[in-house]
Tab-separated table of N, CA and C in Angstrom:
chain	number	residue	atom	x	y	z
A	198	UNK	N	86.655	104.388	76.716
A	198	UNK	CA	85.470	103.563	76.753
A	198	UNK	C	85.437	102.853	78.099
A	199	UNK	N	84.516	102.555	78.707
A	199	UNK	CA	83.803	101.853	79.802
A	199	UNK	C	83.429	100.456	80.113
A	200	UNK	N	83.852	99.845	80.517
A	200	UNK	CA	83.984	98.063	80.673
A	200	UNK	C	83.360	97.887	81.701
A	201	UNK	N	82.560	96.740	81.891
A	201	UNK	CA	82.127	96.965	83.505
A	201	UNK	C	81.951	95.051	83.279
A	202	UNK	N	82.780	94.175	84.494
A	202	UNK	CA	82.991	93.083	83.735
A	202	UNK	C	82.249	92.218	85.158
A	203	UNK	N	81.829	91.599	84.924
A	203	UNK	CA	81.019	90.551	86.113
A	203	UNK	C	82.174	89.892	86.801
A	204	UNK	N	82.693	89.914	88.138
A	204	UNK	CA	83.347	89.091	88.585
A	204	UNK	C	82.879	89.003	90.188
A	205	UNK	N	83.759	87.744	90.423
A	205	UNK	CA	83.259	87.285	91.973
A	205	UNK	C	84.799	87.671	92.749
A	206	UNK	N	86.274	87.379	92.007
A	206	UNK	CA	87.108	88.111	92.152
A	206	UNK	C	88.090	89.389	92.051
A	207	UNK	N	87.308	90.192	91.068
A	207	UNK	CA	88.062	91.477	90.319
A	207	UNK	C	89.485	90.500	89.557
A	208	UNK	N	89.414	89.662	89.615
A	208	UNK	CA	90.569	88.927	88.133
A	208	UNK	C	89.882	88.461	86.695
A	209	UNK	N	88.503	87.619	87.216
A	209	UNK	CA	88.489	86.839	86.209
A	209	UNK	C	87.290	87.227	85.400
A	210	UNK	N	86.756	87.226	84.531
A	210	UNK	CA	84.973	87.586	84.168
A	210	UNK	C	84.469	85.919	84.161
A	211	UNK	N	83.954	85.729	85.449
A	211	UNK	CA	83.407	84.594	86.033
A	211	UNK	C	81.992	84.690	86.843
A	212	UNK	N	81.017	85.856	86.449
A	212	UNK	CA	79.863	85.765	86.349
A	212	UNK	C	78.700	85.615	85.983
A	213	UNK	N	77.937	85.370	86.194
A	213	UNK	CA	76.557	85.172	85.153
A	213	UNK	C	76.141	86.498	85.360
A	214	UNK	N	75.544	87.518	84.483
A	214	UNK	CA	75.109	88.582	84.546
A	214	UNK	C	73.854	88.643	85.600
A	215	UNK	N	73.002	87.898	85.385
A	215	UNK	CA	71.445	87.990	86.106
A	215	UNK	C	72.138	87.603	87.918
A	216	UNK	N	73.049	87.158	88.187
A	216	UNK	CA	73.674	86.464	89.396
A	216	UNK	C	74.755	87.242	90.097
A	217	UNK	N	74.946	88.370	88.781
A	217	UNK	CA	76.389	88.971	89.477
A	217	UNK	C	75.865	89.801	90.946
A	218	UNK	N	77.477	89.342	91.733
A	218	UNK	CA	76.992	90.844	92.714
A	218	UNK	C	77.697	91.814	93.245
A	219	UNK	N	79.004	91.741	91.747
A	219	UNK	CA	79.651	92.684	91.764
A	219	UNK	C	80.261	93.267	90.372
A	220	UNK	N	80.031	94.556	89.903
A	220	UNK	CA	81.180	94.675	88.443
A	220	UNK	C	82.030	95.720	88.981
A	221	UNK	N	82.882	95.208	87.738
A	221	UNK	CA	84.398	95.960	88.537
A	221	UNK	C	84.375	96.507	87.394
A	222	UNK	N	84.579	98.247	87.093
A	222	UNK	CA	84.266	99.235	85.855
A	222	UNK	C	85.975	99.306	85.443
A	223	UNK	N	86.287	99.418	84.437
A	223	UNK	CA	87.417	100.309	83.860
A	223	UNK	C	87.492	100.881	82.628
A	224	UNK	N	88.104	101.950	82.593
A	224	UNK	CA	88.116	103.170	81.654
A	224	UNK	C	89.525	101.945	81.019
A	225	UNK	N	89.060	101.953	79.208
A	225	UNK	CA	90.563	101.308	78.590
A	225	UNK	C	90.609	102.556	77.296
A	226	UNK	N	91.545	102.909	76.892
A	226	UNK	CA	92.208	103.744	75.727
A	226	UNK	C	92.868	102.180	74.635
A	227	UNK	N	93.086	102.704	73.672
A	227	UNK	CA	94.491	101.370	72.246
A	227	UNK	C	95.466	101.502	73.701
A	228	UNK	N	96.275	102.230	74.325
A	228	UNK	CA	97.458	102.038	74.899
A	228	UNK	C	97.477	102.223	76.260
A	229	UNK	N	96.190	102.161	77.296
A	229	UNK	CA	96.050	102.425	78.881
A	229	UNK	C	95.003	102.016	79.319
A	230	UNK	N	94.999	101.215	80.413
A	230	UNK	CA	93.566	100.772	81.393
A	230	UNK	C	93.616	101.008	82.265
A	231	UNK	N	92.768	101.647	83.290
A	231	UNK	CA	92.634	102.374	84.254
A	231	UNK	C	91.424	101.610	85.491
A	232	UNK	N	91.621	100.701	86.390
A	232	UNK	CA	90.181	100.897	87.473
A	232	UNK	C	89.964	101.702	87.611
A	233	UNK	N	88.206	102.052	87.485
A	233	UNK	CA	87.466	102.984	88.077
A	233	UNK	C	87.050	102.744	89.332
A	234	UNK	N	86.497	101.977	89.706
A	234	UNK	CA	85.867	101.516	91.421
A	234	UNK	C	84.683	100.064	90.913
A	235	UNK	N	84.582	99.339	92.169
A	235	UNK	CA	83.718	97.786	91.886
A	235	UNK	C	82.281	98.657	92.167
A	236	UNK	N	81.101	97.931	91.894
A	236	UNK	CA	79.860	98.426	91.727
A	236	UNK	C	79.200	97.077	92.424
A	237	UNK	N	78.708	97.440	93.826
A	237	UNK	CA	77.840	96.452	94.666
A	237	UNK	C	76.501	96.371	93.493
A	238	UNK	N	76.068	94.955	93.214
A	238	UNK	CA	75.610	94.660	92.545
A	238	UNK	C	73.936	93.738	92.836
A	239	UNK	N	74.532	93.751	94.863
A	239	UNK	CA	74.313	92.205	95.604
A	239	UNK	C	72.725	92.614	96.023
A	240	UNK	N	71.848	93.534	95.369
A	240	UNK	CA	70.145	93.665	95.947
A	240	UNK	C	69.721	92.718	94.908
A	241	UNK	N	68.452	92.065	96.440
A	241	UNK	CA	67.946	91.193	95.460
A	241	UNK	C	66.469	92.307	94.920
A	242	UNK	N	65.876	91.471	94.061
A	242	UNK	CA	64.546	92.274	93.609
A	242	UNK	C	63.675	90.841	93.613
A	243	UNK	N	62.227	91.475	93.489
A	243	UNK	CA	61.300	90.470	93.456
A	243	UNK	C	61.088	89.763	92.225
A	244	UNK	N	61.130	90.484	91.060
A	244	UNK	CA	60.459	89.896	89.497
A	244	UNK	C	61.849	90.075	88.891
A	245	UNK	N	62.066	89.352	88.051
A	245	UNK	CA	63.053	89.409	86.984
A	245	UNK	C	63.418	90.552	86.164
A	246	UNK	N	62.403	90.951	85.869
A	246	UNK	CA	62.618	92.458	84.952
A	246	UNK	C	63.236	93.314	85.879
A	247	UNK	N	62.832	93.684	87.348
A	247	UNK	CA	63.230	94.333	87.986
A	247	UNK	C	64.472	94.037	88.545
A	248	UNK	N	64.881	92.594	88.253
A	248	UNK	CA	66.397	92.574	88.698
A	248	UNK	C	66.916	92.706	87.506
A	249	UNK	N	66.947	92.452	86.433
A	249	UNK	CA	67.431	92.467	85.233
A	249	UNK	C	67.852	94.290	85.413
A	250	UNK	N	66.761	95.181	85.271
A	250	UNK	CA	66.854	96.528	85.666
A	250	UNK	C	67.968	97.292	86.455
A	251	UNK	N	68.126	96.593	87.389
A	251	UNK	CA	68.710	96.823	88.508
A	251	UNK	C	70.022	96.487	88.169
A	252	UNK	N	70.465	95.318	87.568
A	252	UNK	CA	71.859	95.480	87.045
A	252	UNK	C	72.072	96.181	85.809
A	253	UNK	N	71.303	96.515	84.912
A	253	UNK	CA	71.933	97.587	83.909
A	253	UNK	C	72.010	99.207	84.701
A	254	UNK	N	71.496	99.205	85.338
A	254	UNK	CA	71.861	100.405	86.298
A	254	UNK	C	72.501	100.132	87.259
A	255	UNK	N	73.281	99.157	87.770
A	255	UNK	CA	74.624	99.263	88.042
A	255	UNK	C	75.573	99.089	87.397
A	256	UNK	N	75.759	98.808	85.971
A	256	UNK	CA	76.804	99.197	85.391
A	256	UNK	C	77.522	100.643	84.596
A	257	UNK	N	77.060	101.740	85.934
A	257	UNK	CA	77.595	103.080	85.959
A	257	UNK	C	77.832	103.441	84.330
A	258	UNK	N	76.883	103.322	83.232
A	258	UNK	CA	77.041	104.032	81.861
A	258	UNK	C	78.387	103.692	81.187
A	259	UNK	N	78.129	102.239	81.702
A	259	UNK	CA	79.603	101.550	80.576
A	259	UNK	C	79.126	100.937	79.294
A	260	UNK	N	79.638	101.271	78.520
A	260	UNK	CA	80.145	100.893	77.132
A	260	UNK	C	80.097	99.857	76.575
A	261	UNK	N	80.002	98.246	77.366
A	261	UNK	CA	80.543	97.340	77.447
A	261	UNK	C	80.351	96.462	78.248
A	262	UNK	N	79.508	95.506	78.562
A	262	UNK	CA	79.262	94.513	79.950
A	262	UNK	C	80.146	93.177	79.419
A	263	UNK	N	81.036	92.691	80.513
A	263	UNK	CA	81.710	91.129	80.250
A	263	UNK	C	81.059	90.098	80.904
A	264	UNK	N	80.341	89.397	80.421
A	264	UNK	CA	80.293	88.589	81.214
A	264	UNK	C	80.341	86.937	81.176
A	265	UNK	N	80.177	85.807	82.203
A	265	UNK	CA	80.319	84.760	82.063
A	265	UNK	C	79.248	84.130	81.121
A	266	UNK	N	77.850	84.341	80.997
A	266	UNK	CA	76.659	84.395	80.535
A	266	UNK	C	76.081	85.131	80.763
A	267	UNK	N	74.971	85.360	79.577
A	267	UNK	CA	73.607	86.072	79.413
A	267	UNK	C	72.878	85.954	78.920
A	268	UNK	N	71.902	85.667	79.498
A	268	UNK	CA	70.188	85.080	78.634
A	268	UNK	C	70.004	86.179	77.722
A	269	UNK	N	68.788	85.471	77.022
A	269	UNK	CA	68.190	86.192	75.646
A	269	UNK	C	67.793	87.574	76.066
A	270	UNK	N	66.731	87.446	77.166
A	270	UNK	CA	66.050	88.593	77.683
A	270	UNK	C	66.984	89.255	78.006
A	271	UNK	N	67.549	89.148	78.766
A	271	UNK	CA	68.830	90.122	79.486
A	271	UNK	C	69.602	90.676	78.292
A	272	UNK	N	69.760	89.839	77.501
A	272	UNK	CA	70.670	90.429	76.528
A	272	UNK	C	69.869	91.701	75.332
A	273	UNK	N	68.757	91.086	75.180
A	273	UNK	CA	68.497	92.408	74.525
A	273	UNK	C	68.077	93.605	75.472
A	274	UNK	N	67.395	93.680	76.842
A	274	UNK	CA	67.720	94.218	77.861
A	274	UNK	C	68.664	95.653	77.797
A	275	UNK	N	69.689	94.849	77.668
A	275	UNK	CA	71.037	95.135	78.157
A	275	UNK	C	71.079	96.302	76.963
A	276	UNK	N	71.089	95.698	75.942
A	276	UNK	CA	71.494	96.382	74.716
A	276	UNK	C	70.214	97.763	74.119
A	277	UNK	N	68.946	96.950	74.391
A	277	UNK	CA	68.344	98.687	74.468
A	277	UNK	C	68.701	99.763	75.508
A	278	UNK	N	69.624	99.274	76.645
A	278	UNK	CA	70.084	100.569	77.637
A	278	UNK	C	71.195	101.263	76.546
A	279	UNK	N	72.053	100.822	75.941
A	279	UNK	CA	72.820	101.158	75.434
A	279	UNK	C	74.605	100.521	75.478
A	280	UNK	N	74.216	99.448	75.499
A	280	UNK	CA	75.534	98.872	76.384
A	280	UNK	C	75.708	97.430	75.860
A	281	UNK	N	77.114	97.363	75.143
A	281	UNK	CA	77.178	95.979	74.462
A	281	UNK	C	77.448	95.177	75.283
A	282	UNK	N	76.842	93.850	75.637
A	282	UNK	CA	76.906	92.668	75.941
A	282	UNK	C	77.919	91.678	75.124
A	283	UNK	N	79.159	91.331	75.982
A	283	UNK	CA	79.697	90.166	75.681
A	283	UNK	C	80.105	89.206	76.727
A	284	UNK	N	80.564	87.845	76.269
A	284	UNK	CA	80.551	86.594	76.812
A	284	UNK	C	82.038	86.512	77.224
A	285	UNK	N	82.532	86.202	78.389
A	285	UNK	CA	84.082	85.646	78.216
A	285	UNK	C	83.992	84.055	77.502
A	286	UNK	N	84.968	83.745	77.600
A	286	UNK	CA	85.049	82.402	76.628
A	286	UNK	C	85.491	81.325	77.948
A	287	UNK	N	85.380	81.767	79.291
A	287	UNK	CA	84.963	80.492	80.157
A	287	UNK	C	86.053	81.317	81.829
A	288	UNK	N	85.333	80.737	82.771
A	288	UNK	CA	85.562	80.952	83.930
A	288	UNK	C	87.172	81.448	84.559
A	289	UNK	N	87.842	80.847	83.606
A	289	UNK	CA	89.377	81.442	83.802
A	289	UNK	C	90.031	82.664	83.085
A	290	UNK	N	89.138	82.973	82.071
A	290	UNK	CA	89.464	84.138	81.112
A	290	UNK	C	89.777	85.523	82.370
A	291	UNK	N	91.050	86.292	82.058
A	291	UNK	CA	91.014	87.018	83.055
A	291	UNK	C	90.736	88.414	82.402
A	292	UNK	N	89.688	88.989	83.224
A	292	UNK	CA	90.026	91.003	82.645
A	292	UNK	C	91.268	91.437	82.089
A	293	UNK	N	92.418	91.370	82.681
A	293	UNK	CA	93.325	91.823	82.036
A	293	UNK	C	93.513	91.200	80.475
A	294	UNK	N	93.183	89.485	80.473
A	294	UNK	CA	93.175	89.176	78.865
A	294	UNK	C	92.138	90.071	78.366
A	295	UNK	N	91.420	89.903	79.073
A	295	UNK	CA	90.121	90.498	77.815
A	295	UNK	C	89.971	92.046	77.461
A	296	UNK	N	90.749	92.539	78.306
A	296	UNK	CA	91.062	94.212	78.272
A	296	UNK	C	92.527	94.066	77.168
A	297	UNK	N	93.541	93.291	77.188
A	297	UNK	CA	94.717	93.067	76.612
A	297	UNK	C	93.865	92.840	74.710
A	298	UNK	N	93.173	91.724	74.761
A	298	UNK	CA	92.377	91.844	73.533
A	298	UNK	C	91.748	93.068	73.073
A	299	UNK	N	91.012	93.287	73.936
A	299	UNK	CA	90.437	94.462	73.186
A	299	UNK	C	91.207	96.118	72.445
A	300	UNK	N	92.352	95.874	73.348
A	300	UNK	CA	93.076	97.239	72.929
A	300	UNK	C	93.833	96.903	71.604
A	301	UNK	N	94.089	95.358	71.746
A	301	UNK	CA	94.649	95.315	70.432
A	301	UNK	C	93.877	95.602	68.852
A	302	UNK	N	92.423	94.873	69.332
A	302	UNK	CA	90.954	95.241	68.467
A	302	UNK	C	91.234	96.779	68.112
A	303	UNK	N	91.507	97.779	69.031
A	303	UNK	CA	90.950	99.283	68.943
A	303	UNK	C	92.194	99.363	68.452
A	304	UNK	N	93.232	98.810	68.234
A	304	UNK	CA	94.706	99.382	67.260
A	304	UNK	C	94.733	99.177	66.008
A	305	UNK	N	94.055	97.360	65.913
A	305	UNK	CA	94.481	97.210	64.655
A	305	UNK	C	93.675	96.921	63.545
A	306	UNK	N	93.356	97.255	62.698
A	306	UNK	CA	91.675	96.424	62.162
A	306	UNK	C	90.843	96.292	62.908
A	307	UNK	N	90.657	97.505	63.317
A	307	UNK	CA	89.267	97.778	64.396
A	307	UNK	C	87.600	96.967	63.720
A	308	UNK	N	86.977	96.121	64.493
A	308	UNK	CA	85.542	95.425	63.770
A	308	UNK	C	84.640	96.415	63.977
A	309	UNK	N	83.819	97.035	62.763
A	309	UNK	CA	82.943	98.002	62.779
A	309	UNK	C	81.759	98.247	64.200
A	310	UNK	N	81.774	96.692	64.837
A	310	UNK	CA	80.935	96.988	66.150
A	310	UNK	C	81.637	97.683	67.309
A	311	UNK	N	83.347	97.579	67.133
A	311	UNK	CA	83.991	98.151	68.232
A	311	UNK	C	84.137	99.504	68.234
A	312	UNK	N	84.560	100.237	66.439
A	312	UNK	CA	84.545	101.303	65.895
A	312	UNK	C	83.605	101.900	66.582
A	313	UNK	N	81.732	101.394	66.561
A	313	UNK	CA	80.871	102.679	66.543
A	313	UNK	C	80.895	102.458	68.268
A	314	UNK	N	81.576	101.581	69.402
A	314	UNK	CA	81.287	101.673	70.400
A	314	UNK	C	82.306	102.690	71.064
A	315	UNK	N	83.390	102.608	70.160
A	315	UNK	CA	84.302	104.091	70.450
A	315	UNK	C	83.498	105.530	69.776
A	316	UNK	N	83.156	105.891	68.882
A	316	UNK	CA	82.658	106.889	68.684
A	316	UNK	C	81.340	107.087	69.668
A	317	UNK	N	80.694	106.526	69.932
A	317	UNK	CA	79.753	106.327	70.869
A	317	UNK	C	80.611	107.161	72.175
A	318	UNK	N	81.907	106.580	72.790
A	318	UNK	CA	82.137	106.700	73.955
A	318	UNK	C	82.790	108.054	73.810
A	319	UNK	N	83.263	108.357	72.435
A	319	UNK	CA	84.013	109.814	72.569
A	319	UNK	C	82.959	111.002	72.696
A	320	UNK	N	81.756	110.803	72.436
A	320	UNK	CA	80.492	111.917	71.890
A	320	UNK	C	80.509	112.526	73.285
């Protein structure tokens, strides 16, 4: 599955989605995480929709957006591309925690939203 997490450093998920202007993608398995490459994020656009746009198409067909915040619009946005939207739980939370969480999610008592986002990613 496909992570693509808002950061300003590649450590922490410390972006606002509508603001980011960079995601850093990684491929995670229950037992391996892998960087894929960061995704310049930094064009501006004129109208909102069209920037809103513009970052779900830079998150290279991931699985998964992290981010610091995300408005209403953006968020359902996000989620008719096909791509779950979540929140870190505050500016210091680092990718590796939140990649460390999640593999444990996909081991153990998987939550039926993570389940269909793996079958999703195996198709």
């Amino acid at each position: 599955m496909k992570i693509a997490f808002a950061s300003k450093d590649g450590v922490h998920v410390n972006q606002h989605f509508g603001w980011c202007e960079k995601f850093f993608i990684y491929e995670i398995t229950p037992t391996e995480s892998y960087f894929i490459h960061e995704v310049d994020a930094s064009l501006t656009q004129e109208s909102e929709v069209d920037k809103l746009n513009y970052k779900i198409a830079c998150l290279d067909d991931s699985d998964i957006v992290y981010v610091l915040q995300l408005g209403p619009k953006a968020s359902a946005m996000v989620k008719s591309a096909g791509v779950y939207p979540m929140q870190s739980s505050g500016e210091e939370q680092s990718i590796k925690e939140v990649i460390t969480a999640l593999q444990k999610m996909m081991s153990n008592a998987t939550p039926l939203w993570l389940k269909r986002i793996m079958m999703k990613a195996q198709a």
